[in-house]
Coordinates of C-alpha atoms in Angstrom, one line a residue:
M908 CA 369.2 183.7 -18.1
K909 CA 366.6 182.8 -20.7
D910 CA 369.0 182.9 -23.6
Q911 CA 370.9 180.1 -22.0
D912 CA 368.1 177.7 -21.2
G913 CA 365.9 177.4 -24.2
A914 CA 362.7 176.7 -22.3
D915 CA 360.9 176.1 -25.6
G916 CA 363.2 173.3 -26.6
S917 CA 365.5 175.5 -28.9
V918 CA 369.2 175.9 -28.2
F919 CA 370.8 179.3 -27.6
V920 CA 373.4 180.0 -30.4
G921 CA 374.8 183.4 -29.5
K922 CA 374.4 187.1 -28.9
E923 CA 374.0 189.7 -31.7
P924 CA 373.5 193.4 -32.1
C925 CA 369.8 194.4 -32.2
P926 CA 368.7 196.0 -35.5
S927 CA 365.9 197.9 -33.6
C928 CA 367.4 199.5 -30.6
G929 CA 371.2 199.3 -31.5
S930 CA 372.3 197.4 -28.5
K931 CA 375.6 195.5 -29.1
D932 CA 374.6 192.1 -27.6
N933 CA 371.0 192.1 -26.3
L934 CA 369.7 190.1 -29.2
G935 CA 369.7 186.4 -28.4
R936 CA 369.7 184.0 -31.5
Y937 CA 368.4 180.4 -31.1
S938 CA 368.8 177.2 -33.0
D939 CA 365.4 177.3 -34.6
G940 CA 366.1 180.7 -36.1
H941 CA 364.1 182.9 -33.8
A942 CA 365.8 185.8 -32.1
Y943 CA 364.6 188.2 -29.3
C944 CA 366.0 191.4 -27.8
F945 CA 366.1 191.3 -24.0
S946 CA 366.3 195.0 -23.6
P947 CA 363.2 196.1 -21.6
S948 CA 362.7 199.1 -23.9
C949 CA 362.9 197.2 -27.1
D950 CA 361.2 193.7 -27.3
Y951 CA 362.4 193.3 -31.0
F952 CA 361.5 189.8 -32.2
E953 CA 362.3 187.6 -35.2
P954 CA 360.2 184.5 -35.7
A955 CA 361.6 181.0 -36.1
D956 CA 362.3 179.6 -39.5
G957 CA 359.0 178.9 -41.3
E958 CA 356.8 180.6 -38.7
K959 CA 354.5 183.5 -39.4
A960 CA 355.3 186.8 -37.7
Q961 CA 351.7 187.5 -36.7
S962 CA 349.1 185.6 -34.7
D963 CA 345.6 186.0 -33.2
F964 CA 347.1 187.4 -30.0
T965 CA 349.0 190.3 -31.7
P966 CA 346.9 193.5 -31.7
K967 CA 346.0 194.7 -35.2
R968 CA 346.8 198.3 -34.1
T969 CA 349.3 199.3 -31.6
S970 CA 348.3 201.7 -28.8
F971 CA 350.0 199.9 -25.9
N972 CA 353.2 201.5 -24.5
P973 CA 354.7 199.2 -21.9
I974 CA 355.9 200.8 -18.6
H975 CA 359.6 200.5 -18.0
Y976 CA 360.6 197.7 -15.6
E977 CA 363.7 196.0 -14.3
I978 CA 364.3 192.2 -13.9
S979 CA 365.8 190.9 -10.8
G980 CA 365.2 188.0 -8.4
L981 CA 362.3 188.1 -5.9
P982 CA 363.8 186.6 -2.7
K983 CA 360.6 187.0 -0.7
R984 CA 358.9 184.8 -3.3
G985 CA 361.8 182.4 -3.5
L986 CA 362.2 183.2 -7.2
S987 CA 365.7 183.5 -8.7
E988 CA 366.8 186.2 -11.2
K989 CA 367.2 183.4 -13.8
T990 CA 363.5 182.4 -13.4
C991 CA 362.4 186.0 -13.6
R992 CA 364.3 186.6 -16.8
I993 CA 363.0 183.4 -18.4
W994 CA 359.4 184.4 -17.5
D995 CA 360.0 188.0 -18.2
Y996 CA 358.6 189.0 -14.8
G997 CA 359.8 192.4 -13.7
I998 CA 359.6 195.1 -11.0
G999 CA 358.8 198.8 -11.4
E1000 CA 356.4 201.6 -10.5
F1001 CA 352.7 202.0 -11.4
N1002 CA 351.0 205.3 -10.5
G1003 CA 353.9 206.1 -8.3
N1004 CA 353.8 202.8 -6.3
P1005 CA 356.2 199.8 -6.4
C1006 CA 354.7 196.8 -8.2
H1007 CA 355.4 193.7 -10.2
F1008 CA 354.8 193.3 -14.0
A1009 CA 353.9 190.0 -15.5
H1010 CA 354.5 190.2 -19.3
Y1011 CA 352.2 188.4 -21.6
R1012 CA 353.7 187.5 -25.0
D1013 CA 352.3 186.3 -28.2
P1014 CA 352.7 182.4 -28.3
V1015 CA 353.9 182.6 -32.0
T1016 CA 355.7 185.9 -32.4
R1017 CA 356.7 186.3 -28.8
E1018 CA 355.8 190.0 -29.1
L1019 CA 354.8 191.7 -25.8
V1020 CA 351.0 192.1 -26.0
A1021 CA 350.2 193.0 -22.4
Q1022 CA 351.6 194.0 -19.0
K1023 CA 349.6 192.7 -16.0
V1024 CA 350.4 194.8 -12.9
R1025 CA 350.5 193.3 -9.3
T1026 CA 350.1 196.1 -6.8
A1027 CA 350.8 195.9 -3.1
G1028 CA 347.0 195.9 -2.5
K1029 CA 346.7 192.9 -4.8
D1030 CA 345.0 194.8 -7.6
F1031 CA 345.7 193.4 -11.1
P1032 CA 345.2 196.1 -13.8
V1033 CA 346.1 194.9 -17.2
L1034 CA 347.8 197.2 -19.7
K1035 CA 347.3 196.3 -23.3
A1036 CA 346.1 197.6 -26.7
E1037 CA 342.4 197.7 -27.2
G1038 CA 341.1 194.3 -28.6
T1039 CA 344.1 192.3 -27.5
K1040 CA 343.4 188.8 -26.3
L1041 CA 345.5 187.6 -23.5
P1042 CA 347.3 184.2 -24.0
L1043 CA 348.0 182.0 -21.0
F1044 CA 351.0 183.4 -19.0
G1045 CA 354.1 181.6 -20.2
Q1046 CA 352.4 180.1 -23.2
H1047 CA 355.1 181.5 -25.5
L1048 CA 357.8 179.5 -23.8
W1049 CA 356.6 176.0 -24.8
R1050 CA 356.8 174.7 -28.4
G1051 CA 358.0 171.2 -28.5
D1052 CA 357.3 168.9 -25.6
R1053 CA 353.6 167.8 -25.5
R1054 CA 353.8 165.1 -22.9
S1055 CA 352.4 167.1 -20.0
L1056 CA 351.2 170.6 -19.1
I1057 CA 350.6 172.1 -15.6
I1058 CA 348.2 175.0 -15.4
T1059 CA 348.3 177.1 -12.2
E1060 CA 346.0 179.8 -11.0
G1061 CA 348.5 182.6 -10.8
E1062 CA 351.8 183.9 -12.5
L1063 CA 353.9 183.5 -9.4
D1064 CA 352.8 179.9 -9.0
A1065 CA 353.7 179.0 -12.6
M1066 CA 357.1 180.5 -12.1
S1067 CA 357.5 178.5 -8.9
V1068 CA 356.6 175.2 -10.6
S1069 CA 358.9 176.0 -13.5
Q1070 CA 361.8 176.8 -11.2
V1071 CA 361.4 173.6 -9.3
Q1072 CA 361.4 171.8 -12.7
D1073 CA 364.5 173.6 -13.9
H1074 CA 362.4 175.2 -16.5
K1075 CA 362.3 171.8 -18.6
Y1076 CA 358.7 171.1 -18.7
P1077 CA 355.6 173.1 -19.8
V1078 CA 353.7 175.1 -17.2
V1079 CA 351.5 178.1 -17.6
S1080 CA 349.0 180.1 -15.5
L1081 CA 345.6 181.5 -16.1
S1082 CA 345.5 185.1 -17.1
G1083 CA 342.5 186.0 -14.9
G1084 CA 342.7 183.8 -11.9
A1085 CA 340.0 181.4 -10.7
G1086 CA 337.2 183.7 -11.5
N1087 CA 338.1 183.7 -15.2
A1088 CA 339.4 180.2 -15.4
V1089 CA 336.6 178.7 -17.6
N1090 CA 337.0 181.5 -20.1
D1091 CA 340.8 181.1 -20.2
I1092 CA 340.5 177.3 -20.8
K1093 CA 337.8 177.8 -23.5
R1094 CA 339.9 180.4 -25.3
H1095 CA 343.0 178.2 -25.4
Y1096 CA 341.2 174.8 -25.5
E1097 CA 342.9 173.5 -28.6
W1098 CA 346.4 174.4 -27.4
V1099 CA 345.8 172.9 -24.0
C1100 CA 344.4 169.7 -25.5
E1101 CA 347.5 169.2 -27.5
F1102 CA 349.2 167.8 -24.4
D1103 CA 348.9 164.1 -23.3
K1104 CA 348.5 165.0 -19.7
I1105 CA 346.9 168.1 -18.4
V1106 CA 347.4 168.9 -14.7
L1107 CA 345.2 171.5 -13.0
M1108 CA 347.2 172.9 -9.9
F1109 CA 345.0 175.7 -8.8
D1110 CA 344.9 177.2 -5.3
D1111 CA 343.6 174.9 -2.5
D1112 CA 340.8 177.3 -1.4
E1113 CA 337.1 177.5 -2.2
P1114 CA 337.4 179.6 -5.4
G1115 CA 340.3 177.4 -6.6
R1116 CA 338.5 174.1 -6.0
K1117 CA 335.3 175.4 -7.7
A1118 CA 337.4 176.6 -10.7
V1119 CA 339.2 173.2 -11.0
E1120 CA 335.9 171.4 -11.0
A1121 CA 334.5 173.8 -13.7
C1122 CA 337.6 173.5 -15.9
A1123 CA 338.0 169.8 -15.5
E1124 CA 334.5 169.3 -16.8
L1125 CA 335.5 171.1 -20.1
L1126 CA 338.7 169.2 -20.6
P1127 CA 339.1 165.6 -22.0
I1128 CA 338.5 162.8 -19.6
G1129 CA 341.6 160.6 -19.3
K1130 CA 343.9 163.6 -19.9
T1131 CA 342.8 165.8 -17.1
H1132 CA 344.4 165.4 -13.6
I1133 CA 343.9 167.3 -10.4
A1134 CA 347.0 168.2 -8.3
T1135 CA 346.9 169.3 -4.6
I1136 CA 350.0 170.6 -2.9
E1137 CA 349.8 168.8 0.5
G1138 CA 349.9 171.4 3.3
F1139 CA 350.0 174.5 1.2
K1140 CA 347.6 176.7 -0.5
D1141 CA 349.6 177.1 -3.7
A1142 CA 352.9 176.5 -5.4
N1143 CA 354.6 179.7 -4.4
E1144 CA 353.7 179.2 -0.7
A1145 CA 355.4 175.8 -0.9
L1146 CA 358.5 177.2 -2.5
V1147 CA 358.8 180.0 0.0
A1148 CA 358.5 177.5 2.9
G1149 CA 361.4 175.7 1.4
K1150 CA 359.3 172.6 0.3
P1151 CA 359.9 172.4 -3.5
S1152 CA 359.4 168.6 -3.1
A1153 CA 355.8 169.2 -2.2
I1154 CA 355.3 170.7 -5.7
T1155 CA 357.0 167.8 -7.4
S1156 CA 354.9 165.3 -5.4
A1157 CA 351.8 167.1 -6.2
F1158 CA 352.5 166.6 -10.0
W1159 CA 353.3 163.0 -9.7
N1160 CA 350.5 162.2 -7.4
A1161 CA 347.9 164.2 -9.4
K1162 CA 344.7 162.2 -9.6
P1163 CA 342.8 161.7 -12.9
Y1164 CA 339.7 163.8 -12.9
Q1165 CA 336.5 161.8 -12.2
P1166 CA 333.1 163.5 -12.5
D1167 CA 330.8 163.6 -9.5
G1168 CA 328.6 160.6 -9.2
V1169 CA 331.1 158.1 -10.7
F1170 CA 332.4 155.6 -8.2
T1171 CA 334.4 152.4 -8.2
L1172 CA 333.4 149.8 -5.7
S1173 CA 336.5 150.5 -3.7
D1174 CA 335.4 154.2 -3.3
I1175 CA 332.4 153.1 -1.5
K1176 CA 333.7 150.0 0.2
E1177 CA 333.0 151.2 3.8
D1178 CA 329.4 152.1 3.0
V1179 CA 328.7 148.9 1.1
L1180 CA 330.1 146.7 4.0
A1181 CA 328.4 148.7 6.7
P1182 CA 325.7 146.8 8.7
V1183 CA 322.2 147.3 7.5
E1184 CA 320.2 148.8 10.4
M1185 CA 316.6 149.7 11.1
G1186 CA 315.7 153.4 10.4
T1187 CA 314.2 155.8 12.8
P1188 CA 310.8 154.5 14.0
W1189 CA 307.4 156.1 13.3
F1190 CA 304.9 156.5 16.1
L1191 CA 303.0 153.7 14.5
D1192 CA 304.7 150.3 15.0
K1193 CA 303.0 148.8 11.9
L1194 CA 304.3 151.7 9.7
T1195 CA 307.8 151.1 11.1
E1196 CA 307.6 147.5 10.2
L1197 CA 306.3 148.2 6.6
T1198 CA 309.0 150.8 5.8
F1199 CA 311.9 149.6 8.0
G1200 CA 311.8 153.0 9.6
R1201 CA 313.0 156.4 8.2
R1202 CA 316.5 157.0 6.8
A1203 CA 318.5 160.3 6.6
G1204 CA 318.5 161.6 3.0
E1205 CA 314.9 160.5 2.2
V1206 CA 311.7 162.4 1.5
Y1207 CA 308.2 161.2 2.5
Y1208 CA 305.1 162.6 0.9
F1209 CA 301.5 162.5 2.4
G1210 CA 298.3 163.3 0.7
A1211 CA 294.6 163.5 1.8
G1212 CA 291.5 165.5 1.2
T1213 CA 290.7 168.6 3.1
G1214 CA 289.9 167.9 6.7
V1215 CA 290.8 164.3 6.6
G1216 CA 293.7 164.6 9.1
K1217 CA 297.0 164.8 7.3
T1218 CA 298.3 167.8 9.4
D1219 CA 297.0 166.1 12.6
F1220 CA 299.1 163.0 11.6
F1221 CA 302.1 165.2 11.1
T1222 CA 301.6 166.9 14.5
Q1223 CA 301.5 163.6 16.3
Q1224 CA 304.6 162.4 14.5
I1225 CA 306.4 165.6 15.4
S1226 CA 305.6 165.2 19.1
Y1227 CA 306.9 161.6 19.0
D1228 CA 310.1 162.6 17.3
I1229 CA 310.7 165.3 20.0
M1230 CA 309.8 163.5 23.2
Q1231 CA 310.3 159.9 22.5
L1232 CA 313.3 160.0 20.1
G1233 CA 314.8 163.3 21.2
I1234 CA 315.5 164.4 17.6
P1235 CA 315.8 168.1 16.8
T1236 CA 312.7 168.7 14.6
A1237 CA 311.5 171.6 12.5
C1238 CA 307.8 172.2 11.8
I1239 CA 307.1 174.5 8.8
Y1240 CA 303.3 174.9 8.7
L1241 CA 302.3 177.4 6.1
E1242 CA 298.6 177.5 6.8
Q1243 CA 298.7 177.7 10.6
P1244 CA 299.9 180.3 13.0
P1245 CA 303.0 179.2 14.9
S1246 CA 301.2 179.7 18.3
E1247 CA 298.4 177.3 17.3
T1248 CA 300.9 174.8 16.0
G1249 CA 302.7 175.0 19.3
K1250 CA 299.5 174.4 21.3
R1251 CA 298.6 171.4 19.1
I1252 CA 302.0 169.8 19.5
L1253 CA 301.9 170.2 23.3
G1254 CA 298.4 168.7 23.2
K1255 CA 299.7 165.6 21.3
I1256 CA 302.4 165.1 23.9
F1257 CA 300.1 165.4 26.9
G1258 CA 296.9 164.1 25.6
K1259 CA 295.1 167.5 25.8
Q1260 CA 293.6 169.5 23.1
F1261 CA 295.1 172.8 24.2
H1262 CA 293.9 174.5 21.0
I1263 CA 290.2 174.0 21.9
P1264 CA 288.6 176.0 24.6
D1265 CA 286.3 173.2 25.7
G1266 CA 287.2 173.3 29.4
S1267 CA 288.9 169.8 29.3
W1268 CA 292.3 171.4 30.3
T1269 CA 293.7 174.1 32.6
Q1270 CA 296.1 176.9 32.1
E1271 CA 298.4 175.3 34.7
E1272 CA 298.5 172.2 32.5
L1273 CA 299.3 174.2 29.5
D1274 CA 302.1 176.1 31.3
D1275 CA 303.5 172.8 32.7
A1276 CA 303.4 171.2 29.2
F1277 CA 305.2 174.2 27.7
R1278 CA 308.0 174.2 30.3
K1279 CA 308.7 170.5 29.7
V1280 CA 308.9 170.7 25.9
E1281 CA 310.8 174.0 26.0
A1282 CA 313.4 172.3 28.2
T1283 CA 314.2 169.8 25.5
G1284 CA 315.3 172.4 23.0
K1285 CA 314.3 170.0 20.2
L1286 CA 311.4 171.9 18.6
F1287 CA 311.9 174.6 15.9
L1288 CA 309.1 176.4 14.1
G1289 CA 310.0 177.8 10.7
G1290 CA 306.9 178.9 8.9
N1291 CA 303.8 181.1 9.0
F1292 CA 301.2 182.5 6.6
A1293 CA 303.6 185.1 5.3
S1294 CA 306.3 182.6 4.5
A1295 CA 305.2 181.3 1.1
S1296 CA 308.4 181.7 -0.8
W1297 CA 310.3 178.6 -1.7
E1298 CA 313.6 180.5 -1.6
Q1299 CA 312.9 181.8 1.9
I1300 CA 311.8 178.3 3.1
K1301 CA 314.9 176.7 1.5
A1302 CA 317.2 179.2 3.2
R1303 CA 315.5 178.5 6.6
M1304 CA 315.9 174.8 6.2
R1305 CA 319.6 175.1 5.4
F1306 CA 320.1 177.4 8.4
M1307 CA 318.2 175.0 10.8
A1308 CA 320.1 172.0 9.5
H1309 CA 323.6 173.6 9.8
G1310 CA 323.1 176.0 12.6
L1311 CA 320.6 174.3 14.8
G1312 CA 321.3 170.7 14.1
V1313 CA 317.8 169.9 12.9
K1314 CA 317.4 166.3 11.5
H1315 CA 313.7 166.0 10.8
F1316 CA 311.7 168.5 8.8
Y1317 CA 307.9 168.7 8.4
L1318 CA 306.6 170.8 5.6
D1319 CA 302.9 171.5 5.3
H1320 CA 302.3 172.1 2.5
L1321 CA 304.0 171.8 -0.8
T1322 CA 301.3 173.3 -2.9
A1323 CA 301.6 176.7 -1.0
L1324 CA 305.0 177.2 -2.3
A1325 CA 304.1 176.8 -6.1
D1326 CA 303.9 179.6 -8.5
P1327 CA 300.2 179.8 -9.5
S1328 CA 301.0 180.8 -13.0
K1329 CA 303.2 177.7 -13.6
E1330 CA 302.1 175.4 -10.8
R1331 CA 303.3 172.1 -12.3
E1332 CA 306.6 173.4 -13.4
S1333 CA 307.4 175.0 -10.0
L1334 CA 306.3 171.9 -8.1
E1335 CA 308.6 169.7 -10.1
I1336 CA 311.5 172.0 -9.4
I1337 CA 310.7 172.2 -5.7
T1338 CA 310.2 168.5 -5.4
K1339 CA 313.6 167.8 -7.1
E1340 CA 315.3 170.4 -4.8
L1341 CA 313.8 168.9 -1.7
A1342 CA 315.2 165.4 -2.7
L1343 CA 318.7 166.8 -3.3
M1344 CA 318.6 168.8 -0.1
A1345 CA 317.7 165.8 1.9
Q1346 CA 320.8 164.1 0.6
E1347 CA 323.0 167.1 0.9
L1348 CA 322.0 167.9 4.5
E1349 CA 321.6 164.3 5.5
V1350 CA 318.1 164.9 7.0
V1351 CA 314.6 163.4 6.8
I1352 CA 312.0 165.6 5.1
H1353 CA 308.2 164.9 5.5
V1354 CA 306.0 166.8 3.0
I1355 CA 302.2 167.2 2.7
S1356 CA 300.8 167.7 -0.8
H1357 CA 297.3 168.7 -1.8
L1358 CA 295.3 166.4 -4.0
A1359 CA 293.7 167.1 -7.4
T1360 CA 289.9 166.4 -7.6
P1361 CA 289.5 162.8 -8.4
E1362 CA 286.9 161.1 -10.7
G1363 CA 284.2 159.6 -8.7
K1364 CA 284.0 159.7 -4.9
P1365 CA 285.6 162.8 -3.5
H1366 CA 288.6 162.4 -1.1
E1367 CA 286.6 164.4 1.5
E1368 CA 284.0 161.6 1.6
G1369 CA 286.5 158.7 1.9
G1370 CA 287.5 158.4 -1.8
R1371 CA 290.5 156.3 -2.6
V1372 CA 293.8 158.3 -2.8
M1373 CA 296.2 157.5 -5.7
L1374 CA 299.6 158.8 -6.5
R1375 CA 298.4 160.5 -9.6
H1376 CA 296.1 162.6 -7.5
F1377 CA 299.0 164.4 -5.8
K1378 CA 299.6 168.0 -7.1
G1379 CA 302.9 167.6 -8.9
S1380 CA 302.5 163.9 -8.9
R1381 CA 304.9 163.2 -11.8
A1382 CA 307.8 164.8 -9.9
I1383 CA 306.8 163.2 -6.6
G1384 CA 306.7 159.8 -8.4
F1385 CA 310.3 160.5 -9.5
W1386 CA 311.7 161.8 -6.3
A1387 CA 309.7 160.5 -3.4
H1388 CA 311.1 157.6 -1.4
F1389 CA 307.7 156.9 0.1
A1390 CA 304.2 158.3 -0.7
F1391 CA 301.2 157.8 1.6
G1392 CA 297.5 158.5 1.2
L1393 CA 295.0 159.0 4.1
E1394 CA 291.4 158.1 3.4
R1395 CA 288.5 158.9 5.7
N1396 CA 284.9 159.9 5.4
P1397 CA 284.3 162.5 8.2
Q1398 CA 280.7 162.9 7.0
H1399 CA 279.8 159.3 7.8
D1400 CA 276.6 158.9 9.8
D1401 CA 278.3 156.5 12.2
P1402 CA 280.6 158.8 14.4
E1403 CA 283.0 156.0 15.1
I1404 CA 283.4 155.1 11.4
A1405 CA 283.8 158.9 10.7
Q1406 CA 286.9 158.8 12.9
Q1407 CA 288.5 155.8 11.2
T1408 CA 291.3 156.5 8.6
T1409 CA 292.8 154.1 6.1
F1410 CA 296.5 155.0 5.8
R1411 CA 297.7 153.5 2.5
C1412 CA 301.2 153.2 1.1
L1413 CA 301.2 154.4 -2.5
K1414 CA 305.0 154.2 -3.2
D1415 CA 307.8 152.2 -1.6
R1416 CA 311.2 152.9 -3.3
Y1417 CA 313.2 151.2 -0.6
T1418 CA 311.9 147.6 -1.0
G1419 CA 308.6 147.8 -2.9
R1420 CA 307.1 145.4 -0.2
A1421 CA 304.9 148.1 1.3
N1422 CA 303.1 149.2 -1.9
G1423 CA 299.4 148.9 -1.5
K1424 CA 299.6 148.0 2.2
T1425 CA 297.2 149.7 4.6
I1426 CA 296.9 150.5 8.3
T1427 CA 293.6 151.3 9.9
L1428 CA 293.8 154.3 12.3
G1429 CA 291.4 155.4 15.0
Y1430 CA 291.1 158.8 16.7
D1431 CA 290.3 159.5 20.3
T1432 CA 288.3 162.7 20.4
T1433 CA 289.0 163.2 24.1
T1434 CA 292.8 163.1 24.0
G1435 CA 293.2 164.1 20.3
L1436 CA 295.5 161.0 19.8
I1437 CA 295.7 158.8 16.7
S1438 CA 296.4 155.0 17.2
E1439 CA 296.3 151.8 15.2
C1440 CA 293.1 149.8 15.1
L1441 CA 293.3 146.0 14.8
F1442 CA 290.0 146.0 12.9
P1443 CA 287.8 148.8 11.8
K1444 CA 284.3 149.0 13.0
A1445 CA 282.3 147.4 10.2
E1446 CA 278.8 148.3 9.1
E1447 CA 278.0 144.7 8.5
D1448 CA 281.1 142.5 8.8
P1449 CA 284.9 142.9 8.4
D1450 CA 285.0 141.3 4.9
E1451 CA 282.4 143.6 3.4
F1452 CA 283.9 146.7 5.1
F1453 CA 287.5 145.9 3.7
Q1454 CA 286.1 145.2 0.3
S1455 CA 284.1 148.5 0.3
K1456 CA 287.4 150.2 1.0
G1457 CA 289.1 148.4 -1.9
Q1458 CA 291.2 146.2 0.5
T1459 CA 291.3 142.6 1.5
L1460 CA 291.2 141.3 5.1
E1461 CA 294.5 139.6 5.8
V1462 CA 294.5 137.0 8.6

């Protein structure tokens, strides 16, 4: 019984008649002077010597009439009658149905302030006076020892831990479960922080883990520990299974809370010592050499003037990823119908411009190309003119990564997803979320960005592309792993020069070595394929041509 254990550190002195209900021996007197009547219908209480008889938890006006209950052991829960008496946990009826009653008492006066009902359907109505603030369950039991405190998610778990510890060490539970955990901790922050060691022993399920993380962020670093009961969802489940030692081990093995993003070298030993490998190649050998390939978790940005060929570059890279590398790839083109995108990708693979009705291909060739690419199962289309919401696109990308195994994403274009009323702000948000998503999903994301109008020569006439020209350039500068510009003058009088593109690396976060490097690209108007050029066609000589493009000829 409670009056024989002194869970708060006081010692039981003896039994006395209760001046309130008249019982002969239901009032228990303790060594610190406090007394409590154990009659369920009474709850008479006298505070300890020197304590106030009122606290913040006691309702200022009483309109709470507790429902009658009985105290006995709960064999199905592994809880003894002694435990139930100490914790004042009873059984009775609520609305004509059997139920449990968890009694919440004022931490100072120990006056009953609320009954929390646990029904067979796991509903938890709380009976209390209006305006009453709930303490933590069991908070009234612990007054002296401040070495450690265990906080569980539910009442039965707190009682289970206490029983395993022979009711010697402080343990409480939240009053509102995982969903109200943060509010509970905030309300009782000062009391909780009185303890040298705070152990959060919540349920090992998704709500419990989220609640642990949220509460741990509020509590002092160094004091806060996270406990997991190996093999069990919660403490009561372990007790019922006859494994009280699992609860004890969870306490002693509780790990100090460490916020996300903080690591010791030992934490990342395996990753640090892993061999450094070349990333996934591009279809351009020189680009693979400059960037050391592409790595999961990275985002690559491409910018060019209208009609310069950035989408065409994407389309050829997609075809390479699908057919040469066999990588599940998603194409999200927001300014092109999916059917046209499909024709263009097939054309890149088979050297036919299936999207142009110029007589250079046959329907049989298109059908054959379709069957071969369809058989790979590697191409997924996730955009169209109507899909201009970032939230929609983000949801599709998550689905394709998790559900379809997509590893490479191509988004054309970023600007279409921006809110026109606050373009810069929305682009910054999207750019950051793309970077975080690439890390989370362990995928490679390629993004096309429109350019702002430059000073001087327009991009559509071969003007130099700079990182600051990208729409949302500040955020792209922060979050991009690589940024590339494509420069071409499609209006040049010489048709061969009009098809030559300078591919320029504007940002290289990985090594910095590729910054400013360029690759000259040629375009075959018959096959529609892009390829590297050793030297561009010069109007006079190679040196003058490269100088006119702001480059130097490297030999």
